[in-house]
CSV table of C-alpha atoms in Angstrom, one decimal:
chain,number,residue,atom,x,y,z
A,429,MET,CA,-2.8,10.9,-23.5
A,430,LYS,CA,-4.9,9.0,-21.5
A,431,LYS,CA,-8.1,10.0,-21.1
A,432,ALA,CA,-10.3,9.1,-17.9
A,433,ILE,CA,-14.1,10.3,-16.4
A,434,ILE,CA,-14.3,10.7,-12.6
A,435,ILE,CA,-18.3,9.5,-11.5
A,436,GLY,CA,-19.4,11.1,-8.0
A,437,PRO,CA,-20.0,13.6,-5.8
A,438,LYS,CA,-18.0,16.8,-6.5
A,439,SER,CA,-20.1,19.9,-4.0
A,440,LYS,CA,-18.8,21.0,-1.3
A,441,LYS,CA,-22.3,20.0,0.3
A,442,SER,CA,-21.2,16.4,-0.5
A,443,ASP,CA,-20.4,13.5,2.1
A,444,PRO,CA,-17.0,14.5,3.4
A,445,ILE,CA,-15.9,10.3,2.7
A,446,SER,CA,-16.7,10.6,-1.0
A,447,ILE,CA,-15.1,13.8,-1.3
A,448,ALA,CA,-12.0,13.1,0.3
A,449,GLN,CA,-11.6,9.7,-1.9
A,450,ILE,CA,-11.5,11.6,-5.1
A,451,ASN,CA,-9.0,14.5,-3.7
A,452,PRO,CA,-6.3,12.8,-4.7
A,453,PHE,CA,-6.8,13.0,-8.5
A,454,TYR,CA,-6.4,16.9,-7.9
A,455,GLN,CA,-4.3,16.6,-5.5
A,456,PHE,CA,-2.0,15.2,-8.1
A,457,ARG,CA,-3.2,16.0,-11.2
A,458,SER,CA,0.2,17.4,-12.9
A,459,SER,CA,1.8,13.8,-11.8
A,460,LEU,CA,-0.8,12.0,-13.3
A,461,LYS,CA,-0.2,13.7,-16.5
A,462,LYS,CA,3.5,14.0,-16.5
A,463,GLU,CA,3.9,10.4,-15.2
A,464,LEU,CA,1.5,8.2,-16.6
A,465,GLY,CA,0.2,10.4,-19.3
A,466,LEU,CA,-3.3,10.6,-17.6
A,467,SER,CA,-5.7,13.3,-17.7
A,468,PHE,CA,-9.3,13.1,-16.2
A,469,GLU,CA,-12.6,15.0,-16.2
A,470,HIS,CA,-15.2,15.0,-13.1
A,471,PHE,CA,-18.5,14.4,-13.6
A,472,HIS,CA,-20.7,15.1,-10.6
A,473,ALA,CA,-23.1,12.1,-10.0
A,474,VAL,CA,-24.4,11.5,-6.6
A,475,SER,CA,-28.2,9.1,-6.9
A,476,ILE,CA,-27.9,5.9,-9.7
A,477,SER,CA,-29.6,8.2,-11.8
A,478,GLU,CA,-27.6,11.1,-11.7
A,479,ILE,CA,-24.4,8.5,-12.6
A,480,GLU,CA,-26.8,6.7,-15.4
A,481,ASN,CA,-27.3,10.1,-16.9
A,482,VAL,CA,-23.0,10.7,-17.4
A,483,ILE,CA,-23.4,6.9,-18.4
A,484,ASP,CA,-25.4,7.2,-21.3
A,485,GLN,CA,-23.2,10.3,-22.9
A,486,ARG,CA,-21.0,7.9,-24.6
A,487,PHE,CA,-17.3,9.5,-24.1
A,488,GLU,CA,-14.9,8.7,-25.3
A,489,ALA,CA,-12.7,7.8,-22.8
A,490,ASP,CA,-9.6,4.7,-21.7
A,491,THR,CA,-11.0,4.6,-17.9
A,492,PHE,CA,-13.7,5.1,-15.3
A,493,PHE,CA,-13.7,6.0,-12.0
A,494,VAL,CA,-16.8,5.2,-9.8
A,495,ARG,CA,-18.1,6.1,-7.2
A,496,PRO,CA,-21.3,5.4,-5.9
A,497,GLN,CA,-23.1,6.2,-2.2
A,498,TRP,CA,-23.1,3.7,0.6
A,499,SER,CA,-27.0,4.0,0.3
A,500,GLU,CA,-27.5,2.8,-2.9
A,501,LYS,CA,-29.9,-0.2,-3.2
A,502,PRO,CA,-27.7,-2.7,-4.8
A,503,LYS,CA,-30.0,-4.3,-7.6
A,504,ASP,CA,-29.8,-0.2,-8.7
A,505,LEU,CA,-26.0,-0.3,-8.9
A,506,GLU,CA,-25.4,-3.1,-10.3
A,507,ARG,CA,-28.2,-2.7,-13.2
A,508,ILE,CA,-26.0,0.6,-13.9
A,509,MET,CA,-22.9,-1.3,-13.8
A,510,LYS,CA,-23.5,-3.6,-16.1
A,511,LYS,CA,-25.1,-1.0,-18.8
A,512,MET,CA,-22.3,0.8,-18.3
A,513,ARG,CA,-20.3,-2.5,-18.8
A,514,ASP,CA,-22.6,-2.5,-22.5
A,515,VAL,CA,-21.8,1.0,-23.3
A,516,TYR,CA,-18.5,0.7,-22.7
A,517,PRO,CA,-17.7,-2.7,-23.4
A,518,ASN,CA,-13.3,-1.8,-24.0
A,519,SER,CA,-13.2,0.4,-21.6
A,520,GLN,CA,-11.2,0.0,-18.0
A,521,ILE,CA,-14.5,0.2,-15.0
A,522,PHE,CA,-13.6,0.9,-11.8
A,523,LEU,CA,-16.1,1.0,-8.8
A,524,ILE,CA,-14.6,2.8,-5.4
A,525,ASP,CA,-16.8,1.4,-3.2
A,526,PRO,CA,-17.6,3.4,-0.3
A,527,PHE,CA,-18.0,0.9,2.6
A,528,ASP,CA,-15.5,1.4,6.1
A,529,GLN,CA,-15.8,-2.7,6.5
A,530,THR,CA,-13.2,-4.9,4.0
A,531,SER,CA,-16.4,-5.8,2.8
A,532,SER,CA,-19.5,-4.2,0.3
A,533,ARG,CA,-23.2,-4.8,0.0
A,534,PHE,CA,-22.0,-4.0,-3.8
A,535,PHE,CA,-20.1,-7.3,-4.5
A,536,SER,CA,-22.4,-8.6,-7.5
A,537,VAL,CA,-20.9,-5.9,-9.6
A,538,LEU,CA,-17.5,-7.6,-10.4
A,539,PRO,CA,-18.5,-9.3,-13.7
A,540,TYR,CA,-19.4,-6.3,-15.1
A,541,VAL,CA,-16.5,-4.0,-13.3
A,542,THR,CA,-12.6,-3.8,-14.4
A,543,ARG,CA,-12.1,-3.7,-10.3
A,544,LEU,CA,-13.3,-2.8,-7.1
A,545,ILE,CA,-11.4,-0.6,-5.4
A,546,LYS,CA,-11.5,-1.3,-0.9
A,547,TYR,CA,-9.6,1.3,0.6
A,548,ILE,CA,-9.7,-1.3,3.7
A,549,CYS,CA,-9.1,-5.0,1.7
A,550,LEU,CA,-8.0,-8.1,3.1
A,551,LYS,CA,-4.7,-9.3,2.8
A,552,ASP,CA,-6.0,-12.9,1.9
A,553,LYS,CA,-8.8,-12.9,-1.1
A,554,SER,CA,-9.9,-15.7,-0.2
A,555,LEU,CA,-11.2,-14.7,3.2
A,556,TYR,CA,-14.0,-13.1,0.7
A,557,ILE,CA,-15.7,-16.0,-0.1
A,558,GLU,CA,-16.3,-16.6,3.7
A,559,ASP,CA,-19.9,-16.1,4.9
A,560,PHE,CA,-19.0,-13.7,8.1
A,561,ILE,CA,-21.5,-12.7,10.9
A,562,GLY,CA,-22.6,-9.5,10.1
A,563,GLY,CA,-21.1,-9.6,6.8
A,564,ASN,CA,-17.6,-8.8,7.1
A,565,PHE,CA,-14.0,-10.0,9.0
A,566,CYS,CA,-14.2,-8.2,11.7
A,567,THR,CA,-18.2,-8.6,12.8
A,568,ASP,CA,-18.0,-12.3,12.6
A,569,LYS,CA,-14.3,-11.8,15.2
A,570,LEU,CA,-16.5,-9.8,17.5
A,571,VAL,CA,-19.2,-12.2,17.9
A,572,ASN,CA,-17.4,-16.3,17.8
A,573,GLU,CA,-14.8,-14.9,19.8
A,574,MET,CA,-16.0,-12.2,22.4
A,575,GLY,CA,-19.8,-12.8,22.6
A,576,TYR,CA,-21.5,-9.7,20.8
A,577,ASN,CA,-24.8,-9.5,20.1
A,578,LEU,CA,-25.6,-8.0,16.5
A,579,ASN,CA,-29.2,-8.5,16.1
A,580,GLY,CA,-29.2,-8.5,12.9
A,581,TRP,CA,-26.6,-5.6,11.9
A,582,HIS,CA,-25.2,-7.1,8.1
A,583,VAL,CA,-22.9,-4.9,6.1
A,584,GLY,CA,-21.5,-7.4,3.1
A,585,SER,CA,-22.7,-9.1,0.5
A,586,GLN,CA,-21.7,-12.9,-1.8
A,587,VAL,CA,-18.4,-12.7,-4.2
A,588,PRO,CA,-19.4,-14.2,-7.4
A,589,ASP,CA,-17.5,-17.2,-8.2
A,590,GLY,CA,-13.8,-16.4,-9.4
A,591,TYR,CA,-14.2,-12.7,-8.6
A,592,GLU,CA,-12.6,-12.4,-5.0
A,593,ASN,CA,-9.2,-11.4,-6.7
A,594,HIS,CA,-10.4,-8.3,-8.6
A,595,ILE,CA,-11.6,-6.9,-5.4
A,596,VAL,CA,-8.2,-4.6,-4.5
A,597,PRO,CA,-6.7,-2.3,-2.0
A,598,GLY,CA,-6.6,1.6,-3.3
A,599,TRP,CA,-6.1,4.6,-1.1
A,600,TYR,CA,-7.6,5.9,2.4
A,601,ALA,CA,-9.5,9.0,2.7
A,602,LEU,CA,-7.1,11.7,2.5
A,603,CYS,CA,-7.8,15.4,2.7
A,604,PRO,CA,-5.7,17.7,1.6
A,605,LYS,CA,-5.6,19.7,4.7
A,606,LEU,CA,-3.9,16.1,5.6
A,607,LYS,CA,-1.8,17.0,2.7
A,608,LYS,CA,-0.2,20.3,3.4
A,609,GLN,CA,-0.3,19.4,7.9
A,610,ILE,CA,1.8,16.1,6.4
A,611,LEU,CA,4.4,17.9,4.2
A,612,THR,CA,4.8,22.0,6.1
A,613,PRO,CA,7.2,21.7,8.9
A,614,PHE,CA,6.2,22.6,12.2
A,615,PRO,CA,8.5,26.1,12.8
A,616,PRO,CA,11.3,25.6,15.8
A,617,ARG,CA,9.9,27.8,18.4
A,618,PHE,CA,6.8,25.4,17.6
A,619,LEU,CA,8.2,22.6,18.4
A,620,ARG,CA,10.2,23.8,21.1
A,621,ALA,CA,6.9,25.0,22.6
A,622,ARG,CA,4.5,22.5,21.9
A,623,ARG,CA,3.5,20.2,25.2
A,624,LYS,CA,2.9,16.8,25.6
A,625,ASP,CA,0.8,17.1,29.3
A,626,ILE,CA,-1.4,14.2,28.2
A,627,ASP,CA,-0.6,11.1,29.0
A,628,VAL,CA,-3.4,8.9,26.8
A,629,PHE,CA,-6.1,10.0,24.4
A,630,SER,CA,-8.9,8.4,22.9
A,631,HIS,CA,-12.8,10.5,22.3
A,632,VAL,CA,-15.1,7.8,21.4
A,633,SER,CA,-18.6,7.9,19.3
A,634,CYS,CA,-20.8,5.4,20.6
A,635,GLY,CA,-24.2,6.1,19.0
A,636,ASN,CA,-27.2,6.0,21.3
A,637,ARG,CA,-26.7,4.9,24.7
A,638,ILE,CA,-31.0,3.7,25.6
A,639,GLU,CA,-29.9,1.9,22.6
A,640,THR,CA,-26.3,1.3,22.2
A,641,GLU,CA,-25.2,-1.1,18.9
A,642,TRP,CA,-22.3,-3.9,19.1
A,643,TYR,CA,-19.5,-0.8,17.7
A,644,GLY,CA,-20.6,1.0,20.9
A,645,LEU,CA,-20.7,-1.4,23.3
A,646,TYR,CA,-16.8,-2.2,21.8
A,647,ARG,CA,-15.5,1.6,21.9
A,648,GLN,CA,-17.5,1.8,25.8
A,649,ALA,CA,-15.2,-1.8,26.7
A,650,ALA,CA,-12.1,0.0,25.7
A,651,ILE,CA,-12.8,3.0,27.5
A,652,ASP,CA,-13.3,1.0,30.7
A,653,VAL,CA,-9.8,-0.2,30.3
A,654,LEU,CA,-8.3,2.4,29.8
A,655,ASN,CA,-9.6,4.7,33.3
A,656,ASN,CA,-7.7,2.0,35.3
A,657,LEU,CA,-4.9,4.5,34.3
A,658,LYS,CA,-6.7,7.4,35.8
A,659,HIS,CA,-4.8,7.1,39.1
A,660,ASP,CA,-1.8,7.8,37.7
A,661,TYR,CA,-1.5,9.7,35.0
A,662,ASN,CA,-2.8,12.2,33.2
A,663,LEU,CA,-6.2,11.0,31.0
A,664,SER,CA,-7.8,12.7,28.0
A,665,ILE,CA,-10.5,9.7,27.4
A,666,ASN,CA,-14.8,9.5,26.5
A,667,ALA,CA,-17.4,7.8,25.3
A,668,ASP,CA,-19.5,10.2,23.9
A,669,TYR,CA,-22.8,9.1,23.8
A,670,ILE,CA,-25.5,10.9,21.9
A,671,GLY,CA,-27.4,14.5,23.3
A,672,GLU,CA,-24.4,13.9,26.2
A,673,PRO,CA,-21.3,16.9,26.6
A,674,ARG,CA,-18.6,16.3,24.0
A,675,ILE,CA,-15.3,17.7,23.6
A,676,SER,CA,-15.8,20.3,20.1
A,677,ARG,CA,-13.6,19.6,17.1
A,678,LEU,CA,-11.5,21.8,18.3
A,679,GLN,CA,-10.7,21.0,21.6
A,680,TYR,CA,-10.6,17.3,19.6
A,681,GLN,CA,-7.2,18.2,18.1
A,682,ALA,CA,-6.0,21.1,20.7
A,683,PHE,CA,-6.0,18.3,23.1
A,684,LEU,CA,-4.8,14.8,20.8
A,685,ARG,CA,-1.9,17.7,20.1
A,686,ARG,CA,-0.4,17.6,23.1
A,687,SER,CA,-1.3,13.4,24.1
A,688,LYS,CA,1.5,11.3,24.4
A,689,ILE,CA,-0.5,8.1,23.5
A,690,ALA,CA,-3.8,7.9,21.4
A,691,PHE,CA,-6.1,5.3,21.4
A,692,SER,CA,-8.4,4.5,18.3
A,693,PRO,CA,-10.6,1.8,18.3
A,694,LEU,CA,-12.4,-0.1,15.0
A,695,GLY,CA,-14.8,1.7,14.0
A,696,TRP,CA,-17.4,0.1,11.1
A,697,GLY,CA,-14.8,-0.8,9.7
A,698,GLU,CA,-10.8,-1.6,11.6
A,699,ILE,CA,-9.3,1.6,10.4
A,700,THR,CA,-11.0,4.6,11.1
A,701,MET,CA,-9.4,8.2,10.2
A,702,ARG,CA,-8.5,8.5,14.0
A,703,SER,CA,-5.7,6.6,14.0
A,704,TYR,CA,-4.0,9.0,11.0
A,705,GLU,CA,-4.7,11.6,12.9
A,706,ALA,CA,-3.2,10.1,16.1
A,707,VAL,CA,0.4,10.0,13.8
A,708,LEU,CA,-0.5,13.3,12.1
A,709,ASN,CA,-0.3,14.8,15.5
A,710,LYS,CA,2.3,13.1,16.6
A,711,CYS,CA,1.0,10.5,18.7
A,712,LEU,CA,2.0,7.1,19.6
A,713,LEU,CA,-1.0,5.3,17.9
A,714,ILE,CA,-2.3,1.8,19.9
A,715,GLN,CA,-5.0,0.0,18.4
A,716,PRO,CA,-6.6,-3.5,17.8
A,717,ASN,CA,-4.9,-5.6,15.4
A,718,VAL,CA,-4.9,-4.9,11.3
A,719,ASP,CA,-2.0,-7.7,10.5
A,720,HIS,CA,-4.8,-8.9,8.3
A,721,VAL,CA,-6.3,-5.6,6.2
A,722,ILE,CA,-4.0,-3.8,3.0
A,723,VAL,CA,-4.3,0.4,3.4
A,724,GLU,CA,-2.4,3.2,1.9
A,725,PRO,CA,-0.9,5.3,3.5
A,726,ASN,CA,0.4,2.1,5.6
A,727,ILE,CA,1.0,3.7,9.3
A,728,PHE,CA,0.5,0.1,10.4
A,729,ILE,CA,3.8,-2.2,11.1
A,730,PRO,CA,3.7,-3.2,14.7
A,731,TYR,CA,6.2,-2.0,17.1
A,732,GLU,CA,7.6,-0.5,14.2
A,733,THR,CA,5.1,2.3,13.4
A,734,TYR,CA,2.4,1.3,15.9
A,735,ILE,CA,1.6,-0.6,18.7
A,736,PRO,CA,-0.6,-4.0,18.1
A,737,VAL,CA,-2.8,-4.9,21.2
A,738,GLU,CA,-5.4,-7.7,21.1
A,739,TRP,CA,-9.3,-7.2,20.5
A,740,ASP,CA,-10.6,-7.9,23.3
A,741,TYR,CA,-8.4,-5.3,25.1
A,742,ARG,CA,-6.7,-7.4,27.8
A,743,ASP,CA,-3.5,-6.2,26.4
A,744,LEU,CA,-4.1,-2.5,26.1
A,745,GLU,CA,-3.8,-1.2,29.8
A,746,GLU,CA,0.0,-3.0,30.6
A,747,LYS,CA,1.0,-1.4,27.1
A,748,CYS,CA,0.5,2.1,27.8
A,749,ARG,CA,1.6,1.3,30.5
A,750,TYR,CA,5.3,0.3,29.5
A,751,TYR,CA,5.1,3.1,26.6
A,752,LEU,CA,4.5,6.1,29.0
A,753,ASN,CA,7.1,4.3,31.2
A,754,ASN,CA,10.4,3.2,28.1
A,755,PRO,CA,9.1,7.0,26.1
A,756,ARG,CA,12.5,6.6,23.9
A,757,GLU,CA,11.1,3.6,22.8
A,758,ALA,CA,7.6,5.2,22.0
A,759,ASN,CA,9.3,8.3,20.5
A,760,GLN,CA,10.7,5.9,17.9
A,761,ILE,CA,8.1,4.3,17.2
A,762,VAL,CA,5.8,7.6,16.6
A,763,GLU,CA,9.3,9.2,14.1
A,764,ASN,CA,8.9,5.9,12.0
A,765,ALA,CA,5.2,6.4,11.9
A,766,TYR,CA,5.9,10.4,11.4
A,767,THR,CA,8.0,9.3,7.8
A,768,LYS,CA,6.1,6.8,6.9
A,769,PHE,CA,2.3,8.5,6.4
A,770,LYS,CA,4.5,11.7,4.9
A,771,GLU,CA,6.8,9.5,2.3
A,772,TYR,CA,3.2,8.5,1.1
A,773,PHE,CA,2.9,11.7,-0.2
A,774,ILE,CA,6.5,12.8,-1.1
A,775,SER,CA,6.7,9.8,-3.4
A,776,LYS,CA,3.7,9.8,-5.6
A,777,LYS,CA,2.5,6.0,-3.9
A,778,PHE,CA,-1.3,7.6,-5.1
A,779,VAL,CA,0.4,8.3,-8.6
A,780,ALA,CA,1.7,4.5,-8.5
A,781,ARG,CA,-0.7,2.7,-7.5
A,782,ILE,CA,-3.1,4.9,-10.4
A,783,GLY,CA,-0.3,3.4,-12.4
A,784,GLU,CA,-0.7,-0.4,-11.3
A,785,LEU,CA,-4.1,0.2,-11.9
A,786,LEU,CA,-4.1,1.4,-15.6
A,787,ALA,CA,-1.0,-1.7,-16.6
A,788,ILE,CA,-4.7,-4.7,-15.4
């Protein structure tokens, strides 16, 4: 039996994204043991000092998965990962990167880990050696092609020479609630009663209206385009700013369930949980083209599981109108995406991915 040690947040009071990234180990615990012969222990650690305390226990383990907080200083993390490699020279060490972007501030640890796992990863690994404006592909594209001003915003770091192929895709942060919903069939009477009376849905956080950053401006631009549909269709859309009225989380979920189309903009990175929520609620997902990334579950197959639009939104209104006027075509894409999402859990692709990593 192989043994893995997971070092990262464990408390329910911790950052929910970090908990969701670690949660699949628990969801598939029995399958990991049965199919891969892998057992694991999870040690709660949030700060650098807590991670270091776990490292110092000198476990007999084949594999380590370390999930730090995004707010840690890169130099501090580099120091303890170097120490970890010295303490465990023959063990596999995987760093679960916390950043939403395809980039990371932690690439300096690459010489000390077996692989750095990204939940959103660039398909073309050679792009990781590029000096992107803002540190990543997304911000560089917005600046160079659409003239956005980042005002010094930067999330990225230099990849040490020859280590770009050590940046690998892992799995998107998936909470137990999503798994339960996707695997629990809707009762027939519920499906019959489920009305889709909202044509287009998009409620997006834009930050502070007084000092709106680039991502807020970019999201506001999408809402402005969608507003062109208001005279012909029933919309539930809004750019939400701090301190201004917005719908509640319960209303968000209720309106999403009633929607035919859900537009999901970029977040800090190319993909957000909104995309998965849209598919889960059987909405047609429309969002900026993400052909350049790898992500699992992969619900981003153009015109098969989602509808890509240009990053400047020039075709957003047109595509909304087209699929609202062609419901049969839209519904087929909706079903494809839902099936693809469901397959991820049924076929235990998380377990398969861990198996691939262990084989490195």
